[in-house]
């Protein structure tokens, strides 16, 4: 481009400096967009890198046993090289299940109150509190669980159902976890409910429906995909929550048979033993396998819920 | 009730929304079994007026209504008035159709179910009758149980009308009900209004003067929250008494 002079309409030579700047601007634009793409690819591929890494580190324990045996055996004797993950898998499922069963109805009712019933002034006061809850570090929830939930279960709840319970149980883990996922679900549901068109509510009210009838038959139905999406996100988080749960759920490697039994979720297994038990052969590989399991559970769960969600959306449109 | 007797009677109505005085000292009697159109420029308060008739302002926090709105002689703003029973008397047809997230059948059956009709045979009769009344039956009778959102916009609006009629109202409120529709659907809805006035009192908000001329018996011209002129359609459009009405009808005020 250098070597000939471009004349503008008035006959003046165009400043090459301006042309150069123009080129640099366009170049910047290109570089930035490519950089963004690169970082996006990097962060997405991180999922695969972690998955592959975990699998690679799990190979020793997998060579020593089989997938089927590791998943279904309840025998945990590291010194003999026996690693059965069934109790840990069940511990994870119990705690997460209890948490969702407790949290979901509370969250739906809370969000409905905040969005549909509360005065805007009340809403402005309530929402920061809900958000504050999500900012509290997990270890504080753990301590709170030990100090309040454990005695509550031991002295007041369990005696009605079983002969003896220490309080350290999957129920305690579930309750603490429920409180922890509460703000997450509520804030998503608030968004979902706030985007419901007022005209849709008016349509129902104008037919003589009460507010509750409108909520039950129209709003909740319309919000169902959003409620499911919020639940999925909360469950994914609950699966991995470690410290607060391991403080209250007893950490006993047996399959729980009631909510008052102790359980031992996968994240607690990893956190409790990593670094301590490394002298035992295969132990670190077994912990890596535990991490891989957790990873697979969350991955599968997300895939399945995505399928359900898209089916549901298609069904609602059909 | 005989023709021309007031069905909705508005007395000294004032509405404030968020500190703005939207409707100012309105007094009107809306006649029974006729079509009455509320016309006026955008933002003059016509939709606000329509919404006061079935108290849909209740859902908004910052709306203050004073004065009386009598429906069949009953003041609907009396604290003792039970609102669902007032709303049941009025079918609302909003600007855009908002079908409920359920099947075509369930949309029409929604109102009757709420008000206590449970038997399937009774519901079947209501659904068929109202879908026929809104000229929708032939188009949807084979897919009553598919989602209402699959219908075209024009069909959805007729479904919404059928849904409103299914609760057995006496009054139909239309809030620019054809503004989102194509010309064919618009004329179907307009024809329906003309047909339905034999059994219902109809109040329409519209900004289309030709529509007001086509369907209505009476016209209320609202400007800046006040009623400027109210009379028979012929008279208001052809021979307006007020200067403002004249200008609006000629198209000087938009």
XYZ file of C-alpha atoms in Angstrom:
572
model
C 0.000 0.000 0.000
C 2.932 2.272 0.502
C 4.314 3.494 -2.798
C 1.419 5.328 -4.300
C -0.476 8.351 -3.111
C -4.197 8.238 -2.727
C -5.892 11.540 -3.320
C -9.033 12.470 -1.527
C -11.872 14.198 -3.374
C -10.405 17.593 -2.712
C -7.120 16.494 -4.217
C -5.253 16.361 -0.931
C -3.103 13.284 -0.267
C -4.736 11.078 2.387
C -2.747 10.798 5.525
C -1.087 7.390 5.636
C -1.123 7.594 9.391
C -4.905 7.559 9.401
C -4.942 4.589 7.037
C -2.520 2.723 9.223
C -4.636 3.385 12.294
C -7.646 2.084 10.407
C -5.830 -1.190 9.682
C -4.699 -1.538 13.287
C -8.270 -1.031 14.510
C -9.556 -3.811 12.282
C -6.661 -6.045 13.272
C -7.398 -5.489 16.973
C -10.986 -6.445 16.362
C -9.893 -9.723 14.774
C -7.329 -10.541 17.441
C -9.762 -9.947 20.273
C -12.430 -12.187 18.784
C -9.894 -14.958 18.157
C -8.573 -14.613 21.703
C -12.080 -14.976 23.104
C -12.588 -18.101 21.044
C -9.297 -19.504 22.306
C -10.176 -18.930 25.949
C -13.630 -20.376 25.457
C -12.145 -23.523 23.915
C -9.634 -23.702 26.760
C -12.246 -23.529 29.502
C -14.533 -26.002 27.770
C -11.698 -28.444 27.158
C -10.848 -28.199 30.851
C -13.816 -30.481 31.497
C -12.276 -33.143 29.283
C -8.772 -32.581 30.626
C -9.991 -33.080 34.205
C -11.989 -36.144 33.230
C -9.079 -37.726 31.384
C -6.665 -36.844 34.182
C -8.860 -38.456 36.815
C -9.286 -41.552 34.702
C -5.547 -41.794 34.091
C -4.827 -41.609 37.821
C -7.531 -44.221 38.526
C -5.991 -46.812 36.221
C -3.999 -48.624 38.979
C -7.100 -49.324 41.085
C -9.043 -50.256 37.976
C -6.359 -52.755 36.992
C -6.558 -54.290 40.435
C -10.340 -54.678 40.229
C -13.215 -54.166 37.801
C -15.699 -51.307 37.354
C -18.545 -53.582 38.351
C -16.841 -54.687 41.511
C -15.737 -51.208 42.552
C -19.248 -49.844 42.089
C -21.215 -52.616 43.783
C -18.943 -53.860 46.553
C -19.412 -52.614 50.096
C -16.106 -53.934 51.391
C -13.613 -51.191 52.159
C -10.310 -52.745 53.242
C -7.527 -50.601 51.789
C -4.762 -52.678 53.426
C -5.975 -55.729 51.556
C -6.446 -53.719 48.408
C -10.259 -53.979 48.583
C -12.066 -50.848 47.609
C -15.881 -50.984 47.456
C -17.482 -47.651 46.646
C -21.129 -48.644 46.969
C -21.617 -47.142 50.469
C -20.054 -43.862 49.376
C -22.202 -43.628 46.270
C -25.303 -44.329 48.338
C -24.174 -41.828 50.991
C -23.890 -39.144 48.316
C -27.313 -39.950 46.868
C -29.026 -40.040 50.285
C -27.647 -36.711 51.466
C -28.364 -34.965 48.168
C -31.839 -36.499 47.900
C -32.813 -35.427 51.406
C -31.470 -31.926 50.771
C -33.576 -31.493 47.638
C -36.720 -32.932 49.221
C -36.398 -30.415 52.055
C -35.218 -27.439 50.018
C -37.434 -27.523 46.939
C -40.869 -26.937 48.506
C -39.430 -24.279 50.815
C -37.753 -22.536 47.900
C -40.836 -22.571 45.690
C -43.025 -21.144 48.450
C -40.412 -18.539 49.404
C -39.966 -17.374 45.820
C -43.710 -17.229 45.279
C -44.059 -15.115 48.391
C -41.220 -12.788 47.428
C -42.334 -12.315 43.832
C -46.112 -12.567 43.999
C -47.169 -11.494 47.460
C -44.512 -9.407 49.195
C -44.726 -5.648 49.044
C -41.873 -4.206 46.993
C -40.382 -2.729 50.167
C -40.398 -6.123 51.892
C -38.865 -7.669 48.784
C -36.031 -5.169 48.822
C -35.258 -6.131 52.420
C -35.634 -9.894 51.947
C -33.519 -10.432 48.868
C -30.186 -9.248 50.368
C -30.734 -11.696 53.230
C -31.246 -14.561 50.830
C -28.134 -13.545 48.915
C -26.172 -13.180 52.135
C -26.962 -16.796 52.893
C -25.127 -17.827 49.731
C -22.056 -15.891 50.797
C -21.606 -17.676 54.130
C -18.612 -20.052 53.999
C -19.533 -23.776 54.106
C -17.523 -24.398 57.268
C -19.841 -22.054 59.176
C -22.827 -24.094 58.025
C -20.912 -27.155 59.223
C -20.362 -25.712 62.692
C -23.973 -24.587 62.849
C -24.995 -28.126 61.911
C -22.879 -29.647 64.672
C -24.083 -27.187 67.310
C -27.780 -27.042 66.455
C -28.902 -29.679 63.989
C -27.093 -32.645 65.545
C -28.572 -32.101 69.067
C -31.948 -31.352 67.528
C -31.970 -34.676 65.698
C -30.428 -36.623 68.566
C -32.754 -35.332 71.290
C -35.952 -34.259 69.577
C -36.461 -35.843 66.190
C -34.783 -39.249 66.205
C -36.301 -40.496 69.519
C -39.754 -40.433 67.874
C -38.631 -42.852 65.173
C -35.622 -44.926 66.237
C -34.202 -46.236 69.502
C -30.889 -44.472 69.298
C -29.159 -41.992 67.037
C -26.054 -39.922 67.630
C -27.529 -37.214 65.468
C -24.662 -37.518 63.020
C -26.675 -38.768 60.087
C -27.579 -38.340 56.447
C -30.566 -36.321 57.683
C -28.234 -33.817 59.349
C -26.178 -33.654 56.154
C -29.353 -33.189 54.125
C -30.656 -30.379 56.338
C -27.369 -28.476 56.291
C -27.101 -28.975 52.549
C -30.706 -27.844 52.058
C -29.931 -24.558 53.806
C -26.864 -24.132 51.636
C -28.610 -24.637 48.292
C -31.648 -22.618 49.375
C -30.350 -19.198 48.208
C -29.226 -20.616 44.871
C -32.648 -22.069 44.065
C -34.532 -19.043 45.396
C -32.560 -16.563 43.329
C -33.058 -18.574 40.127
C -36.766 -19.095 40.840
C -37.183 -15.386 41.518
C -35.854 -14.645 38.064
C -38.098 -17.300 36.526
C -41.211 -16.028 38.287
C -40.468 -12.381 37.633
C -40.387 -12.985 33.890
C -43.927 -14.421 33.874
C -45.989 -11.982 31.793
C -48.431 -9.945 33.885
C -50.978 -10.339 31.072
C -50.983 -14.098 31.564
C -51.803 -13.662 35.243
C -54.426 -11.068 34.314
C -55.973 -13.519 31.850
C -56.512 -16.017 34.640
C -57.625 -13.417 37.209
C -60.056 -11.891 34.705
C -61.818 -15.256 34.508
C -62.546 -14.996 38.205
C -59.691 -17.163 39.427
C -58.194 -16.345 42.807
C -54.525 -15.537 43.112
C -53.700 -18.973 44.482
C -55.613 -20.699 41.664
C -53.699 -18.570 39.182
C -50.378 -19.490 40.772
C -51.182 -23.183 41.042
C -52.691 -23.743 37.625
C -50.973 -21.185 35.425
C -47.783 -19.757 36.896
C -46.268 -22.925 38.340
C -47.123 -24.829 35.195
C -45.510 -22.219 32.995
C -42.514 -22.051 35.344
C -41.957 -25.806 35.477
C -38.935 -25.882 33.113
C -37.358 -23.099 35.157
C -38.029 -24.925 38.419
C -36.423 -28.060 37.020
C -33.407 -26.123 35.758
C -32.928 -24.537 39.186
C -33.206 -27.931 40.856
C -30.637 -29.438 38.521
C -28.158 -26.687 39.276
C -28.753 -27.065 43.010
C -28.341 -30.852 42.899
C -25.106 -30.538 40.949
C -23.842 -28.220 43.636
C -25.103 -30.444 46.426
C -23.319 -33.518 45.038
C -19.977 -31.821 45.433
C -20.485 -29.965 48.708
C -17.826 -31.321 51.047
C -16.838 -29.679 54.247
C -20.217 -28.829 55.800
C -21.561 -32.269 54.994
C -18.591 -34.234 56.267
C -18.834 -32.402 59.594
C -22.356 -33.633 60.302
C -23.083 -36.838 58.440
C -21.124 -39.306 60.548
C -18.663 -40.542 57.943
C -19.374 -44.196 58.462
C -18.782 -46.303 55.389
C -22.013 -48.282 55.471
C -25.035 -48.030 53.228
C -27.646 -45.897 55.066
C -31.001 -47.605 55.602
C -32.821 -44.730 57.257
C -32.389 -40.982 57.443
C -30.981 -41.391 60.963
C -28.112 -43.607 59.818
C -24.696 -42.154 59.284
C -23.444 -41.913 55.737
C -20.180 -41.211 54.019
C -20.481 -39.217 50.789
C -17.770 -39.327 48.129
C -16.465 -35.767 48.607
C -16.053 -36.408 52.353
C -14.107 -39.599 51.606
C -11.674 -37.687 49.434
C -11.298 -34.714 51.766
C -10.885 -36.813 54.911
C -8.214 -39.117 53.556
C -6.288 -37.287 50.910
C -2.747 -36.755 52.117
C -3.120 -38.940 55.201
C -3.371 -42.430 53.880
C -0.997 -42.179 50.973
C 1.407 -44.794 52.312
C -1.134 -47.499 51.604
C -0.673 -48.834 48.087
C -3.424 -47.978 45.626
C -5.095 -45.639 48.134
C -4.370 -42.463 46.169
C -5.569 -44.160 43.026
C -8.760 -45.187 44.854
C -9.375 -41.598 45.940
C -8.844 -40.479 42.358
C -11.412 -43.055 41.349
C -13.789 -41.566 43.926
C -13.266 -38.173 42.309
C -13.840 -39.719 38.888
C -17.084 -41.256 40.153
C -18.294 -37.916 41.467
C -17.359 -36.336 38.165
C -19.278 -38.990 36.215
C -22.337 -38.768 38.487
C -22.560 -35.008 37.991
C -21.940 -35.306 34.248
C -24.575 -38.022 33.787
C -27.028 -36.162 35.961
C -26.616 -33.002 33.906
C -26.990 -34.839 30.620
C -30.116 -36.668 31.762
C -31.741 -33.538 33.140
C -30.952 -31.666 29.930
C -32.750 -34.373 27.966
C -35.741 -34.241 30.319
C -35.842 -30.463 30.097
C -35.805 -30.357 26.318
C -38.480 -33.080 26.159
C -40.611 -31.071 28.557
C -40.166 -27.880 26.588
C -41.117 -29.677 23.410
C -44.136 -31.206 25.110
C -45.290 -27.826 26.387
C -45.015 -26.367 22.909
C -46.816 -29.326 21.310
C -82.348 -5.983 31.555
C -83.683 -3.834 28.798
C -81.638 -2.304 26.050
C -80.031 1.062 26.749
C -80.234 0.649 30.492
C -76.868 1.334 32.131
C -74.880 -1.812 32.752
C -71.723 -0.189 34.057
C -72.078 3.126 35.753
C -69.000 5.187 36.556
C -69.366 7.959 39.123
C -66.708 10.544 39.998
C -63.916 8.163 39.084
C -60.348 9.280 39.703
C -57.309 7.077 39.150
C -53.767 7.879 40.198
C -50.882 5.702 39.104
C -47.577 6.285 40.870
C -48.494 9.893 41.692
C -49.786 10.720 38.186
C -53.412 11.718 37.873
C -54.472 9.449 35.003
C -58.278 9.604 35.043
C -60.017 12.765 36.186
C -63.590 12.964 37.503
C -65.174 10.545 35.072
C -68.925 9.997 34.936
C -70.356 7.601 32.367
C -73.179 5.138 31.986
C -72.342 2.289 29.683
C -75.483 0.855 28.092
C -76.587 -2.723 28.193
C -76.318 -5.024 25.141
C -74.529 -2.605 22.873
C -70.984 -2.049 21.732
C -69.347 0.990 23.296
C -65.935 2.055 22.043
C -63.475 4.096 24.037
C -61.286 6.087 21.662
C -58.544 8.611 22.182
C -54.855 9.239 21.591
C -52.146 7.014 23.098
C -51.627 7.584 26.787
C -54.987 9.303 27.313
C -56.092 6.697 29.855
C -58.437 4.499 27.819
C -56.837 1.203 28.865
C -56.670 2.404 32.463
C -60.394 3.112 32.316
C -61.125 -0.333 30.921
C -59.084 -1.998 33.650
C -61.010 -0.216 36.380
C -64.115 -2.083 35.241
C -62.811 -5.459 36.432
C -60.370 -4.162 39.028
C -57.310 -5.501 37.281
C -55.437 -2.594 38.835
C -55.529 -4.566 42.081
C -52.377 -6.422 41.045
C -50.361 -3.210 40.706
C -49.128 -1.732 43.962
C -49.087 1.982 43.181
C -52.583 2.471 41.734
C -55.136 4.473 43.681
C -58.769 4.444 42.599
C -61.455 6.712 44.087
C -65.090 7.091 43.122
C -67.631 4.459 42.258
C -67.959 1.874 39.517
C -71.373 0.243 39.632
C -71.914 -3.016 37.783
C -75.580 -4.014 37.820
C -75.944 -1.478 40.606
C -73.224 -3.035 42.768
C -70.210 -0.889 43.655
C -67.209 -3.015 42.728
C -64.800 -0.823 44.711
C -66.755 -1.373 47.901
C -64.372 -3.171 50.293
C -67.049 -5.795 50.909
C -67.356 -6.691 47.236
C -65.889 -10.041 46.399
C -63.776 -9.516 43.320
C -63.767 -12.944 41.686
C -67.531 -12.755 41.313
C -67.261 -9.330 39.598
C -64.553 -10.571 37.275
C -66.598 -13.624 36.389
C -69.215 -11.241 35.005
C -66.685 -9.822 32.550
C -64.704 -11.463 29.822
C -61.428 -9.721 29.045
C -59.816 -9.788 25.626
C -56.369 -8.257 25.885
C -54.133 -6.664 23.269
C -52.264 -9.829 22.482
C -53.654 -13.305 23.048
C -52.294 -14.967 26.170
C -53.394 -18.604 26.011
C -52.881 -20.406 29.307
C -50.086 -23.006 29.244
C -52.427 -25.940 28.625
C -54.457 -27.552 25.849
C -57.128 -25.833 23.771
C -59.831 -27.744 25.619
C -58.395 -26.929 29.047
C -58.122 -23.250 28.154
C -61.861 -23.025 27.556
C -62.668 -25.324 30.490
C -60.372 -23.387 32.850
C -62.972 -20.837 33.976
C -65.920 -23.237 34.354
C -63.721 -25.665 36.327
C -62.701 -22.907 38.734
C -66.305 -21.943 39.244
C -67.302 -25.482 40.060
C -68.232 -27.322 36.864
C -66.543 -30.689 37.213
C -68.513 -33.150 35.105
C -66.870 -33.999 31.818
C -70.128 -33.987 29.846
C -70.971 -30.480 31.052
C -67.495 -29.226 30.221
C -67.655 -30.873 26.786
C -70.868 -29.002 26.054
C -69.448 -25.655 27.196
C -66.224 -26.089 25.247
C -68.020 -27.019 22.035
C -70.561 -24.230 22.398
C -68.008 -21.479 22.983
C -65.600 -22.700 20.317
C -68.534 -22.627 17.895
C -69.549 -19.175 19.099
C -66.074 -17.903 18.240
C -65.990 -19.725 14.873
C -63.057 -21.853 16.012
C -64.712 -25.243 16.359
C -64.190 -26.458 12.800
C -60.541 -25.446 12.877
C -59.628 -27.157 16.154
C -62.157 -29.916 16.808
C -59.652 -32.631 15.862
C -56.882 -31.328 18.106
C -58.671 -30.132 21.214
C -56.032 -31.672 23.433
C -52.965 -30.200 21.774
C -51.314 -27.106 23.195
C -53.038 -23.782 22.645
C -49.735 -22.094 21.817
C -49.617 -24.016 18.534
C -52.536 -22.011 17.141
C -52.041 -18.945 14.950
C -52.274 -15.557 16.680
C -55.733 -14.958 15.226
C -56.937 -18.366 16.402
C -55.390 -17.778 19.823
C -57.294 -14.525 20.181
C -60.570 -16.257 19.327
C -59.664 -18.984 21.812
C -59.140 -16.307 24.455
C -62.582 -14.920 23.622
C -64.091 -18.409 23.919
C -62.290 -18.852 27.232
C -63.802 -15.602 28.467
C -67.306 -16.492 27.279
C -67.134 -19.906 28.944
C -67.577 -18.467 32.431
C -70.894 -16.960 31.348
C -70.093 -13.249 31.587
C -72.517 -10.405 30.900
C -69.904 -7.944 29.738
C -66.989 -8.278 27.332
C -64.037 -5.937 27.717
C -61.732 -5.638 24.708
C -58.414 -3.845 25.077
C -57.270 -3.092 21.511
C -58.056 -6.730 20.924
C -57.229 -6.723 17.241
C -54.027 -4.703 17.287
C -51.800 -7.789 16.984
C -53.953 -9.504 14.362
C -53.909 -9.749 10.591
C -56.814 -8.203 8.618
C -58.709 -11.499 8.226
C -58.575 -12.347 11.926
C -59.444 -8.744 12.732
C -62.596 -8.867 10.677
C -63.582 -12.222 12.215
C -63.227 -10.732 15.700
C -65.121 -7.579 14.694
C -67.974 -9.645 13.260
C -68.043 -11.630 16.484
C -68.412 -8.460 18.535
C -71.357 -7.348 16.415
C -72.971 -10.767 16.763
C -72.254 -11.074 20.488
C -73.862 -7.763 21.427
C -77.264 -9.452 21.301
C -76.315 -11.244 24.494
C -73.533 -9.161 26.002
C -72.618 -5.579 26.766
C -69.329 -4.918 25.025
C -66.784 -2.232 25.849
C -63.843 -1.860 23.480
C -60.737 0.223 23.670
C -59.503 1.003 20.192
C -57.279 3.472 18.435
C -58.647 2.549 15.032
C -61.462 4.959 14.246
C -62.745 2.863 11.360
C -63.046 -0.074 13.712
C -65.012 2.029 16.170
C -67.235 3.119 13.282
C -67.718 -0.460 12.067
C -68.648 -2.156 15.316
C -69.810 0.298 17.936
C -73.152 1.827 18.811
C -71.677 4.401 21.183
C -68.337 6.159 21.347
C -66.559 7.660 24.319
C -63.774 10.054 23.360
C -61.177 10.380 26.110
C -58.481 13.012 26.045
C -55.913 13.592 28.776
C -57.837 11.590 31.351
C -61.172 13.340 30.777
C -64.220 12.396 28.783
C -64.522 14.945 26.023
C -67.509 13.544 24.226
C -69.853 10.614 24.588
C -72.656 9.771 22.222
C -73.956 7.615 19.399
C -71.265 6.524 16.952
C -72.847 8.403 14.020
C -73.015 11.622 15.931
C -69.510 11.533 17.481
C -67.726 10.608 14.270
C -69.803 12.527 11.707
C -70.965 15.467 13.685
C -68.866 15.985 16.813
C -69.965 18.674 19.216
C -66.538 19.374 20.696
C -63.623 20.996 18.896
C -61.152 18.398 20.306
C -63.220 15.523 18.985
C -63.393 17.183 15.590
C -59.619 17.468 15.471
C -59.082 13.902 16.623
C -61.524 12.497 14.113
C -59.861 14.471 11.335
C -56.519 13.051 12.418
C -54.873 16.173 13.828
C -54.400 14.610 17.254
C -52.650 11.279 17.210
